XYZ file of N, CA and C in Angstrom:
276
model
N 138.488 -10.587 126.723
C 138.257 -11.288 127.952
C 138.632 -10.426 129.168
N 139.645 -9.610 129.054
C 140.059 -8.808 130.199
C 138.990 -7.785 130.554
N 138.279 -7.297 129.546
C 137.277 -6.263 129.804
C 136.244 -6.708 130.835
N 135.831 -7.971 130.783
C 134.821 -8.440 131.728
C 135.430 -9.147 132.927
N 136.778 -9.171 133.017
C 137.450 -9.737 134.181
C 137.562 -11.246 134.164
N 137.305 -11.907 133.035
C 137.370 -13.365 132.967
C 138.463 -13.801 132.010
N 139.165 -14.861 132.373
C 140.191 -15.457 131.535
C 139.963 -16.950 131.477
N 140.463 -17.564 130.430
C 140.368 -19.013 130.351
C 141.521 -19.628 131.127
N 141.372 -20.876 131.492
C 142.435 -21.590 132.198
C 143.682 -21.644 131.322
N 143.518 -21.865 130.034
C 144.654 -21.938 129.119
C 145.447 -20.631 129.112
N 144.752 -19.490 129.150
C 145.439 -18.200 129.162
C 146.276 -18.033 130.420
N 145.761 -18.475 131.536
C 146.504 -18.368 132.790
C 147.693 -19.314 132.772
N 147.491 -20.548 132.336
C 148.569 -21.523 132.311
C 149.677 -21.125 131.346
N 149.340 -20.379 130.315
C 150.338 -19.933 129.352
C 151.014 -18.643 129.787
N 150.826 -18.248 131.031
C 151.515 -17.077 131.553
C 150.820 -15.765 131.284
N 149.531 -15.780 130.964
C 148.795 -14.549 130.693
C 148.474 -13.861 132.013
N 149.272 -12.867 132.368
C 149.032 -12.129 133.606
C 149.484 -12.886 134.836
N 149.397 -12.244 135.951
C 149.751 -12.869 137.225
C 148.496 -13.451 137.840
N 148.648 -14.576 138.525
C 147.496 -15.188 139.166
C 147.792 -15.421 140.625
N 146.736 -15.529 141.381
C 146.892 -15.743 142.804
C 145.621 -16.398 143.313
N 145.767 -17.475 144.036
C 144.598 -18.166 144.588
C 144.313 -17.614 145.976
N 143.137 -17.090 146.172
C 142.690 -16.603 147.465
C 141.444 -17.387 147.807
N 141.594 -18.434 148.577
C 140.487 -19.329 148.847
C 139.656 -18.836 150.023
N 138.375 -19.020 149.913
C 137.476 -18.718 151.016
C 137.160 -17.249 151.187
N 137.693 -16.399 150.369
C 137.451 -14.969 150.495
C 136.226 -14.614 149.671
N 135.251 -13.972 150.275
C 133.995 -13.669 149.589
C 134.026 -12.313 148.905
N 134.667 -11.327 149.483
C 134.718 -10.000 148.881
C 136.041 -9.819 148.161
N 135.981 -9.229 146.985
C 137.209 -8.968 146.241
C 137.971 -7.830 146.900
N 139.286 -8.016 147.100
C 140.074 -6.932 147.677
C 140.196 -5.764 146.696
N 140.496 -4.598 147.222
C 140.676 -3.423 146.387
C 141.962 -3.573 145.573
N 141.981 -3.073 144.329
C 143.216 -3.114 143.553
C 144.345 -2.394 144.276
N 145.534 -2.966 144.226
C 146.687 -2.424 144.939
C 147.514 -1.521 144.041
N 147.599 -1.829 142.757
C 148.480 -1.130 141.838
C 147.671 -0.325 140.834
N 148.088 0.907 140.588
C 147.443 1.746 139.587
C 148.187 1.561 138.269
N 147.692 0.684 137.389
C 148.375 0.385 136.135
C 148.221 1.499 135.099
N 147.309 2.426 135.318
C 147.127 3.521 134.366
C 148.345 4.440 134.353
N 149.039 4.556 135.487
C 150.170 5.458 135.593
C 151.501 4.736 135.469
N 151.512 3.418 135.571
C 152.745 2.657 135.507
C 152.564 1.483 134.549
N 153.094 1.622 133.338
C 152.919 0.588 132.318
C 153.595 -0.722 132.696
N 154.566 -0.710 133.602
C 155.274 -1.927 134.002
C 154.690 -2.577 135.247
N 153.607 -2.028 135.760
C 152.996 -2.580 136.967
C 152.390 -3.950 136.662
N 152.428 -4.865 137.618
C 151.824 -6.184 137.376
C 150.305 -6.090 137.297
N 149.726 -7.012 136.579
C 148.277 -7.127 136.496
C 147.883 -8.210 137.488
N 146.897 -7.940 138.319
C 146.518 -8.876 139.375
C 145.125 -9.437 139.125
N 145.006 -10.730 139.428
C 143.740 -11.430 139.281
C 143.386 -12.121 140.586
N 142.121 -12.257 140.823
C 141.618 -13.031 141.952
C 141.033 -14.316 141.375
N 141.556 -15.457 141.817
C 141.060 -16.763 141.367
C 140.436 -17.430 142.580
N 139.147 -17.722 142.501
C 138.450 -18.334 143.628
C 138.043 -19.756 143.295
N 138.484 -20.689 144.146
C 138.100 -22.092 144.045
C 137.683 -22.508 145.449
N 136.502 -23.048 145.571
C 136.004 -23.446 146.886
C 136.838 -24.600 147.452
N 137.162 -24.527 148.734
C 137.972 -25.552 149.392
C 137.367 -26.958 149.229
N 136.042 -27.148 149.350
C 135.496 -28.499 149.149
C 135.774 -29.062 147.751
N 135.831 -28.186 146.751
C 136.142 -28.649 145.404
C 137.594 -29.113 145.318
N 138.500 -28.384 145.949
C 139.904 -28.804 145.970
C 140.033 -30.140 146.690
N 139.347 -30.278 147.814
C 139.376 -31.557 148.540
C 138.835 -32.695 147.680
N 137.784 -32.429 146.912
C 137.215 -33.448 146.025
C 138.204 -33.819 144.918
N 138.953 -32.833 144.425
C 139.956 -33.117 143.407
C 141.040 -34.050 143.947
N 141.342 -33.922 145.237
C 142.372 -34.764 145.870
C 141.809 -36.133 146.234
N 140.712 -36.163 146.966
C 140.259 -37.401 147.588
C 139.234 -38.199 146.767
N 138.390 -37.529 146.003
C 137.369 -38.238 145.230
C 137.820 -38.507 143.793
N 138.197 -37.444 143.104
C 138.549 -37.566 141.689
C 139.982 -38.031 141.492
N 140.819 -37.763 142.486
C 142.246 -38.110 142.438
C 142.952 -37.473 141.234
N 142.498 -36.282 140.873
C 143.130 -35.516 139.798
C 144.170 -34.540 140.324
N 144.304 -34.472 141.640
C 145.224 -33.536 142.272
C 145.929 -34.267 143.408
N 147.245 -34.136 143.471
C 148.007 -34.741 144.554
C 147.796 -33.942 145.841
N 147.917 -34.610 146.980
C 147.718 -33.946 148.267
C 148.640 -32.728 148.406
N 149.878 -32.853 147.971
C 150.842 -31.764 148.073
C 150.604 -30.627 147.087
N 149.650 -30.772 146.180
C 149.351 -29.740 145.192
C 148.137 -28.890 145.568
N 147.638 -29.054 146.786
C 146.424 -28.337 147.205
C 146.566 -26.823 147.167
N 147.811 -26.307 147.232
C 148.052 -24.864 147.185
C 148.766 -24.443 145.907
N 148.849 -25.328 144.929
C 149.527 -25.062 143.664
C 148.475 -24.653 142.629
N 148.407 -23.367 142.338
C 147.365 -22.844 141.450
C 147.390 -23.509 140.082
N 148.555 -23.672 139.502
C 148.625 -24.288 138.172
C 148.106 -25.720 138.203
N 148.474 -26.484 139.215
C 148.002 -27.870 139.335
C 146.488 -27.901 139.536
N 145.973 -26.983 140.337
C 144.528 -26.910 140.572
C 143.802 -26.578 139.267
N 144.323 -25.605 138.523
C 143.692 -25.222 137.256
C 143.714 -26.364 136.247
N 144.822 -27.103 136.188
C 144.888 -28.260 135.271
C 143.857 -29.312 135.665
N 143.748 -29.598 136.969
C 142.778 -30.596 137.437
C 141.346 -30.147 137.144
N 141.047 -28.877 137.381
C 139.715 -28.356 137.083
C 139.417 -28.435 135.594
N 140.402 -28.112 134.783
C 140.226 -28.153 133.334
C 139.922 -29.573 132.864
N 140.610 -30.567 133.417
C 140.355 -31.958 133.045
C 138.915 -32.369 133.353
N 138.345 -31.788 134.406
C 136.975 -32.122 134.795
C 135.934 -31.187 134.173
N 136.397 -30.199 133.419
C 135.473 -29.273 132.766
C 134.944 -28.180 133.673
N 135.613 -27.928 134.803
C 135.201 -26.852 135.718
C 135.989 -25.585 135.413
N 135.351 -24.442 135.660
C 136.020 -23.153 135.500
C 135.945 -22.397 136.819
N 137.065 -21.963 137.346
C 137.026 -21.189 138.589
C 136.541 -19.762 138.319
N 136.142 -19.086 139.372
C 135.779 -17.663 139.264
C 137.072 -16.857 139.211
N 137.243 -16.075 138.154
C 138.456 -15.269 137.979
C 138.032 -13.833 137.754
N 138.591 -12.926 138.544
C 138.266 -11.505 138.410
C 139.542 -10.697 138.247
N 139.511 -9.719 137.375
C 140.612 -8.806 137.193
C 140.578 -7.780 138.319
N 141.688 -7.657 139.051
C 141.750 -6.698 140.154
C 142.349 -5.367 139.707
N 143.352 -5.400 138.864
C 143.964 -4.152 138.408
C 144.628 -4.347 137.076
């Protein structure tokens, strides 16, 4: 899964790599860390979830609490319950 830059929600929730939600960003940022030279460097992922979908999870589906709008794990759990998969890309 890492080869193509995609991970399952379960892998992320189980602590597979570091995750970070960057909402509304269209272009993937350049990798910051060179993991080829530093085996202890963190692995970074870009997780994209459209803001209207997060709002729908809060106000329409009620699968997400208002205070969880910036909580990646809560967002991923809510998306998983509805059968949605966010766009996840391996950055480094």
